[in-house]
PDB file of C-alpha atoms in Angstrom:
ATOM      1  CA  UNK A   1      82.005  88.832 113.130  1.00 43.00           C
ATOM      2  CA  UNK A   2      80.702  92.188 114.974  1.00 40.00           C
ATOM      3  CA  UNK A   3      82.110  93.380 117.971  1.00 40.00           C
ATOM      4  CA  UNK A   4      85.645  94.177 118.919  1.00 43.00           C
ATOM      5  CA  UNK A   5      87.507  92.558 115.949  1.00 45.00           C
ATOM      6  CA  UNK A   6      86.135  95.300 113.477  1.00 45.00           C
ATOM      7  CA  UNK A   7      87.330  99.015 113.187  1.00 48.00           C
ATOM      8  CA  UNK A   8      84.060  99.605 111.402  1.00 52.00           C
ATOM      9  CA  UNK A   9      80.713  97.632 111.132  1.00 55.00           C
ATOM     10  CA  UNK A  10      78.071  98.478 108.571  1.00 56.00           C
ATOM     11  CA  UNK A  11      74.608  97.054 108.666  1.00 60.00           C
ATOM     12  CA  UNK A  12      71.770  98.305 106.482  1.00 61.00           C
ATOM     13  CA  UNK A  13      71.393  99.640 103.365  1.00 64.00           C
ATOM     14  CA  UNK A  14      72.467 102.888 101.298  1.00 70.00           C
ATOM     15  CA  UNK A  15      75.356 103.968 103.380  1.00 74.00           C
ATOM     16  CA  UNK A  16      78.439 105.735 101.963  1.00 74.00           C
ATOM     17  CA  UNK A  17      81.898 106.154 103.410  1.00 75.00           C
ATOM     18  CA  UNK A  18      84.146 108.336 101.526  1.00 74.00           C
ATOM     19  CA  UNK A  19      87.764 109.301 102.201  1.00 74.00           C
ATOM     20  CA  UNK A  20      90.372 111.174 100.240  1.00 71.00           C
ATOM     21  CA  UNK A  21      89.678 114.733 101.119  1.00 69.00           C
ATOM     22  CA  UNK A  22      92.197 117.504 101.595  1.00 69.00           C
ATOM     23  CA  UNK A  23      91.137 118.524 104.962  1.00 67.00           C
ATOM     24  CA  UNK A  24      88.037 118.554 107.383  1.00 64.00           C
ATOM     25  CA  UNK A  25      85.417 120.804 105.712  1.00 62.00           C
ATOM     26  CA  UNK A  26      87.006 120.826 102.351  1.00 64.00           C
ATOM     27  CA  UNK A  27      85.230 119.510  99.109  1.00 71.00           C
ATOM     28  CA  UNK A  28      88.541 118.920  97.305  1.00 71.00           C
ATOM     29  CA  UNK A  29      88.681 115.120  96.996  1.00 70.00           C
ATOM     30  CA  UNK A  30      91.587 112.963  95.494  1.00 71.00           C
ATOM     31  CA  UNK A  31      92.128 109.539  97.120  1.00 68.00           C
ATOM     32  CA  UNK A  32      95.652 109.353  95.371  1.00 71.00           C
ATOM     33  CA  UNK A  33      96.712 112.633  96.670  1.00 67.00           C
ATOM     34  CA  UNK A  34      94.876 113.004  99.962  1.00 67.00           C
ATOM     35  CA  UNK A  35      95.241 109.385 101.452  1.00 64.00           C
ATOM     36  CA  UNK A  36      92.730 108.245 104.143  1.00 67.00           C
ATOM     37  CA  UNK A  37      94.141 105.218 106.179  1.00 63.00           C
ATOM     38  CA  UNK A  38      92.444 102.685 108.232  1.00 67.00           C
ATOM     39  CA  UNK A  39      95.005 100.786 110.172  1.00 58.00           C
ATOM     40  CA  UNK A  40      93.117  98.064 112.082  1.00 53.00           C
ATOM     41  CA  UNK A  41      96.345  96.019 112.928  1.00 52.00           C
ATOM     42  CA  UNK A  42      96.324  93.886 115.929  1.00 44.00           C
ATOM     43  CA  UNK A  43      96.230  95.119 119.621  1.00 44.00           C
ATOM     44  CA  UNK A  44      99.795  95.098 120.923  1.00 40.00           C
ATOM     45  CA  UNK A  45      98.449  94.577 124.318  1.00 41.00           C
ATOM     46  CA  UNK A  46      97.451  90.772 124.814  1.00 40.00           C
ATOM     47  CA  UNK A  47      94.412  89.955 126.878  1.00 41.00           C
ATOM     48  CA  UNK A  48      94.655  87.005 128.831  1.00 40.00           C
ATOM     49  CA  UNK A  49      97.844  86.090 126.832  1.00 44.00           C
ATOM     50  CA  UNK A  50      95.872  86.225 123.328  1.00 44.00           C
ATOM     51  CA  UNK A  51      96.287  89.248 120.787  1.00 46.00           C
ATOM     52  CA  UNK A  52      93.146  90.958 119.790  1.00 48.00           C
ATOM     53  CA  UNK A  53      93.093  90.775 116.055  1.00 57.00           C
ATOM     54  CA  UNK A  54      91.238  93.417 114.091  1.00 74.00           C
ATOM     55  CA  UNK A  55      89.792  93.890 110.382  1.00 76.00           C
ATOM     56  CA  UNK A  56      89.286  97.129 108.773  1.00 78.00           C
ATOM     57  CA  UNK A  57      85.601  96.658 107.870  1.00 84.00           C
ATOM     58  CA  UNK A  58      82.588  94.319 108.091  1.00 85.00           C
ATOM     59  CA  UNK A  59      79.727  94.737 105.971  1.00 86.00           C
ATOM     60  CA  UNK A  60      76.073  93.023 106.326  1.00 87.00           C
ATOM     61  CA  UNK A  61      73.138  93.465 104.045  1.00 88.00           C
ATOM     62  CA  UNK A  62      74.511  96.523 102.070  1.00 88.00           C
ATOM     63  CA  UNK A  63      73.068  97.227  98.722  1.00 88.00           C
ATOM     64  CA  UNK A  64      74.823  98.639  95.591  1.00 89.00           C
ATOM     65  CA  UNK A  65      73.696 102.050  96.770  1.00 90.00           C
ATOM     66  CA  UNK A  66      76.256 101.862  99.560  1.00 90.00           C
ATOM     67  CA  UNK A  67      79.829 103.215  98.804  1.00 90.00           C
ATOM     68  CA  UNK A  68      83.329 102.527 100.338  1.00 90.00           C
ATOM     69  CA  UNK A  69      85.769 104.977  98.526  1.00 90.00           C
ATOM     70  CA  UNK A  70      88.937 106.521  98.898  1.00 89.00           C
ATOM     71  CA  UNK A  71      90.658 104.500 101.823  1.00 87.00           C
ATOM     72  CA  UNK A  72      93.608 102.658 102.309  1.00 88.00           C
ATOM     73  CA  UNK A  73      93.155  99.444 104.415  1.00 89.00           C
ATOM     74  CA  UNK A  74      96.355  98.315 105.943  1.00 89.00           C
ATOM     75  CA  UNK A  75      97.731  95.906 108.254  1.00 88.00           C
ATOM     76  CA  UNK A  76      94.458  94.212 109.069  1.00 87.00           C
ATOM     77  CA  UNK A  77      95.036  90.704 110.764  1.00 87.00           C
ATOM     78  CA  UNK A  78      91.816  88.549 111.893  1.00 85.00           C
ATOM     79  CA  UNK A  79      94.038  85.806 113.070  1.00 72.00           C
ATOM     80  CA  UNK A  80      93.368  81.875 112.882  1.00 68.00           C
ATOM     81  CA  UNK A  81      90.447  80.713 111.266  1.00 74.00           C
ATOM     82  CA  UNK A  82      89.420  84.282 110.153  1.00 88.00           C
ATOM     83  CA  UNK A  83      88.001  85.644 107.088  1.00 93.00           C
ATOM     84  CA  UNK A  84      88.649  88.937 105.416  1.00 93.00           C
ATOM     85  CA  UNK A  85      91.875  90.687 107.087  1.00 91.00           C
ATOM     86  CA  UNK A  86      91.029  94.055 105.355  1.00 92.00           C
ATOM     87  CA  UNK A  87      87.312  93.572 104.764  1.00 93.00           C
ATOM     88  CA  UNK A  88      84.450  91.060 105.138  1.00 93.00           C
ATOM     89  CA  UNK A  89      81.350  91.605 103.210  1.00 94.00           C
ATOM     90  CA  UNK A  90      78.430  89.256 104.254  1.00 93.00           C
ATOM     91  CA  UNK A  91      75.176  89.375 102.250  1.00 94.00           C
ATOM     92  CA  UNK A  92      76.403  92.568 100.724  1.00 93.00           C
ATOM     93  CA  UNK A  93      76.567  94.156  97.114  1.00 92.00           C
ATOM     94  CA  UNK A  94      78.058  97.414  97.915  1.00 93.00           C
ATOM     95  CA  UNK A  95      80.362  99.427  95.640  1.00 95.00           C
ATOM     96  CA  UNK A  96      84.035  99.576  96.535  1.00 96.00           C
ATOM     97  CA  UNK A  97      86.223 102.020  94.642  1.00 95.00           C
ATOM     98  CA  UNK A  98      89.335 103.855  94.832  1.00 94.00           C
ATOM     99  CA  UNK A  99      90.858 101.927  97.860  1.00 94.00           C
ATOM    100  CA  UNK A 100      93.959 100.279  98.360  1.00 94.00           C
ATOM    101  CA  UNK A 101      94.043  96.886 100.404  1.00 95.00           C
ATOM    102  CA  UNK A 102      97.803  96.452 101.536  1.00 94.00           C
ATOM    103  CA  UNK A 103      99.306  93.929 103.918  1.00 93.00           C
ATOM    104  CA  UNK A 104      96.356  92.577 105.295  1.00 93.00           C
ATOM    105  CA  UNK A 105      96.320  88.844 106.668  1.00 92.00           C
ATOM    106  CA  UNK A 106      93.474  86.227 107.281  1.00 92.00           C
ATOM    107  CA  UNK A 107      92.836  82.345 106.927  1.00 91.00           C
ATOM    108  CA  UNK A 108      90.674  82.975 103.855  1.00 93.00           C
ATOM    109  CA  UNK A 109      90.624  86.410 101.912  1.00 95.00           C
ATOM    110  CA  UNK A 110      93.629  88.212 103.230  1.00 94.00           C
ATOM    111  CA  UNK A 111      92.607  91.577 101.580  1.00 96.00           C
ATOM    112  CA  UNK A 112      88.785  91.117 101.078  1.00 97.00           C
ATOM    113  CA  UNK A 113      86.381  88.071 101.914  1.00 96.00           C
ATOM    114  CA  UNK A 114      82.949  88.094 100.181  1.00 98.00           C
ATOM    115  CA  UNK A 115      80.351  85.789 101.512  1.00 97.00           C
ATOM    116  CA  UNK A 116      77.007  85.580  99.719  1.00 97.00           C
ATOM    117  CA  UNK A 117      78.032  88.812  98.174  1.00 97.00           C
ATOM    118  CA  UNK A 118      78.585  90.517  95.008  1.00 97.00           C
ATOM    119  CA  UNK A 119      80.113  93.726  95.191  1.00 97.00           C
ATOM    120  CA  UNK A 120      81.212  95.989  92.345  1.00 98.00           C
ATOM    121  CA  UNK A 121      85.019  96.659  92.858  1.00 98.00           C
ATOM    122  CA  UNK A 122      86.815  99.180  90.697  1.00 98.00           C
ATOM    123  CA  UNK A 123      90.223 101.034  90.761  1.00 97.00           C
ATOM    124  CA  UNK A 124      91.643  98.933  93.791  1.00 97.00           C
ATOM    125  CA  UNK A 125      95.109  98.243  94.676  1.00 96.00           C
ATOM    126  CA  UNK A 126      95.562  95.114  96.210  1.00 97.00           C
ATOM    127  CA  UNK A 127      99.055  94.697  97.376  1.00 96.00           C
ATOM    128  CA  UNK A 128     101.178  92.212  99.704  1.00 96.00           C
ATOM    129  CA  UNK A 129      97.960  90.613 101.208  1.00 95.00           C
ATOM    130  CA  UNK A 130      98.278  87.083 102.565  1.00 93.00           C
ATOM    131  CA  UNK A 131      95.777  84.264 103.085  1.00 93.00           C
ATOM    132  CA  UNK A 132      96.883  81.065 105.015  1.00 90.00           C
ATOM    133  CA  UNK A 133      94.985  79.068 102.981  1.00 90.00           C
ATOM    134  CA  UNK A 134      93.095  80.582  99.885  1.00 91.00           C
ATOM    135  CA  UNK A 135      92.686  84.149  98.343  1.00 93.00           C
ATOM    136  CA  UNK A 136      95.514  86.185  99.052  1.00 94.00           C
ATOM    137  CA  UNK A 137      93.923  89.316  97.933  1.00 96.00           C
ATOM    138  CA  UNK A 138      90.196  88.307  97.440  1.00 97.00           C
ATOM    139  CA  UNK A 139      88.212  85.191  98.306  1.00 96.00           C
ATOM    140  CA  UNK A 140      84.644  84.959  96.786  1.00 97.00           C
ATOM    141  CA  UNK A 141      82.273  82.433  98.301  1.00 97.00           C
ATOM    142  CA  UNK A 142      78.652  81.999  96.681  1.00 97.00           C
ATOM    143  CA  UNK A 143      78.458  85.580  94.690  1.00 96.00           C
ATOM    144  CA  UNK A 144      79.151  87.189  91.491  1.00 97.00           C
ATOM    145  CA  UNK A 145      81.335  90.073  92.164  1.00 97.00           C
ATOM    146  CA  UNK A 146      82.951  92.215  89.738  1.00 98.00           C
ATOM    147  CA  UNK A 147      86.408  93.618  89.772  1.00 97.00           C
ATOM    148  CA  UNK A 148      87.540  96.291  87.253  1.00 98.00           C
ATOM    149  CA  UNK A 149      90.340  98.456  86.613  1.00 98.00           C
ATOM    150  CA  UNK A 150      92.269  97.123  89.428  1.00 97.00           C
ATOM    151  CA  UNK A 151      95.928  96.044  90.267  1.00 96.00           C
ATOM    152  CA  UNK A 152      96.928  92.870  92.013  1.00 96.00           C
ATOM    153  CA  UNK A 153     100.622  93.206  93.242  1.00 95.00           C
ATOM    154  CA  UNK A 154     102.532  90.535  95.239  1.00 94.00           C
ATOM    155  CA  UNK A 155      99.579  88.962  97.067  1.00 94.00           C
ATOM    156  CA  UNK A 156      99.889  85.267  98.141  1.00 92.00           C
ATOM    157  CA  UNK A 157      98.167  82.175  99.685  1.00 91.00           C
ATOM    158  CA  UNK A 158      99.962  79.191 101.077  1.00 87.00           C
ATOM    159  CA  UNK A 159      97.337  76.764 100.104  1.00 79.00           C
ATOM    160  CA  UNK A 160      97.665  74.750 103.186  1.00 69.00           C
ATOM    161  CA  UNK A 161      95.543  73.761 106.331  1.00 60.00           C
ATOM    162  CA  UNK A 162      96.398  71.155 108.887  1.00 54.00           C
ATOM    163  CA  UNK A 163      98.725  69.202 106.358  1.00 49.00           C
ATOM    164  CA  UNK A 164      96.123  69.239 103.860  1.00 54.00           C
ATOM    165  CA  UNK A 165      96.514  70.971 100.424  1.00 52.00           C
ATOM    166  CA  UNK A 166      93.893  73.454  99.176  1.00 62.00           C
ATOM    167  CA  UNK A 167      93.939  75.504  95.979  1.00 69.00           C
ATOM    168  CA  UNK A 168      95.756  78.735  97.261  1.00 75.00           C
ATOM    169  CA  UNK A 169      94.602  81.505  94.736  1.00 82.00           C
ATOM    170  CA  UNK A 170      97.329  83.917  95.412  1.00 86.00           C
ATOM    171  CA  UNK A 171      95.253  86.837  93.805  1.00 92.00           C
ATOM    172  CA  UNK A 172      91.672  85.564  93.703  1.00 93.00           C
ATOM    173  CA  UNK A 173      89.878  82.371  94.847  1.00 92.00           C
ATOM    174  CA  UNK A 174      86.222  81.576  93.788  1.00 93.00           C
ATOM    175  CA  UNK A 175      84.292  78.991  95.797  1.00 93.00           C
ATOM    176  CA  UNK A 176      80.989  78.479  94.185  1.00 94.00           C
ATOM    177  CA  UNK A 177      81.342  81.979  92.588  1.00 94.00           C
ATOM    178  CA  UNK A 178      81.867  83.406  89.235  1.00 93.00           C
ATOM    179  CA  UNK A 179      83.823  86.622  89.511  1.00 93.00           C
ATOM    180  CA  UNK A 180      84.121  88.933  86.709  1.00 95.00           C
ATOM    181  CA  UNK A 181      87.711  90.445  86.442  1.00 95.00           C
ATOM    182  CA  UNK A 182      88.039  93.061  83.688  1.00 96.00           C
ATOM    183  CA  UNK A 183      90.741  95.448  82.697  1.00 96.00           C
ATOM    184  CA  UNK A 184      92.802  94.363  85.732  1.00 95.00           C
ATOM    185  CA  UNK A 185      96.594  93.934  86.238  1.00 90.00           C
ATOM    186  CA  UNK A 186      98.555  91.038  87.758  1.00 82.00           C
ATOM    187  CA  UNK A 187     101.874  92.495  89.121  1.00 71.00           C
ATOM    188  CA  UNK A 188     104.814  91.304  91.144  1.00 52.00           C
TER     189      UNK A 188
END
C-alpha cells in the first residue's frame, strides 16, 4: 500500500500528527472550529487511461503512543479491490481521535480499514462513506479495535462482489474481529 496512492504513510512507532490549530505557530487547538482537511481524492489526470486513486493515510507498525487527531479526511477513493478509502491501518494500534471521515470509498472499509490492528478510536464522525462490498464506515480484520463517543451517519455498503452476496455492514463489518463500540450513535 505504500507509494503514490497514499497522501501520508506512517511507519514506525510513537508518531503524532495533530490538526485543528488556529494558525501556523499558534497553540490554540480546537478541531471543531479550526478544521484541518486532508482531501486525498483521485487524480483527475489519468495515466495511461487509468485514474490514480488515493487514500488519506496508510499506517504500519504504529503503537498506542502514536496519535492522529483533529483532521477531516474526505474524498479518498482507493479504487477497485482497495482497502480503506480514508485510512488503512496495518499491524497498527494507534490512537485516532477528533477526526471526521467523510465521503471516502473503497471495496472494503470505505472510511477506515483495520488489518491486524486494534486502534483506539474516539470522538469520530464517520459520514457518507461507501464500500463496494463490506464495511461502509469501518472494516475490521483480525483485531480488537475500540470505537467510543463516535457518530455513524449515512454510511453504506453494497454487499456484492462479482454477483456474490456478502454481509455488507453499512457502518461496521468485523471479520475475525471483536470491536468494542460504546457511547456511539447511528444516524441517517
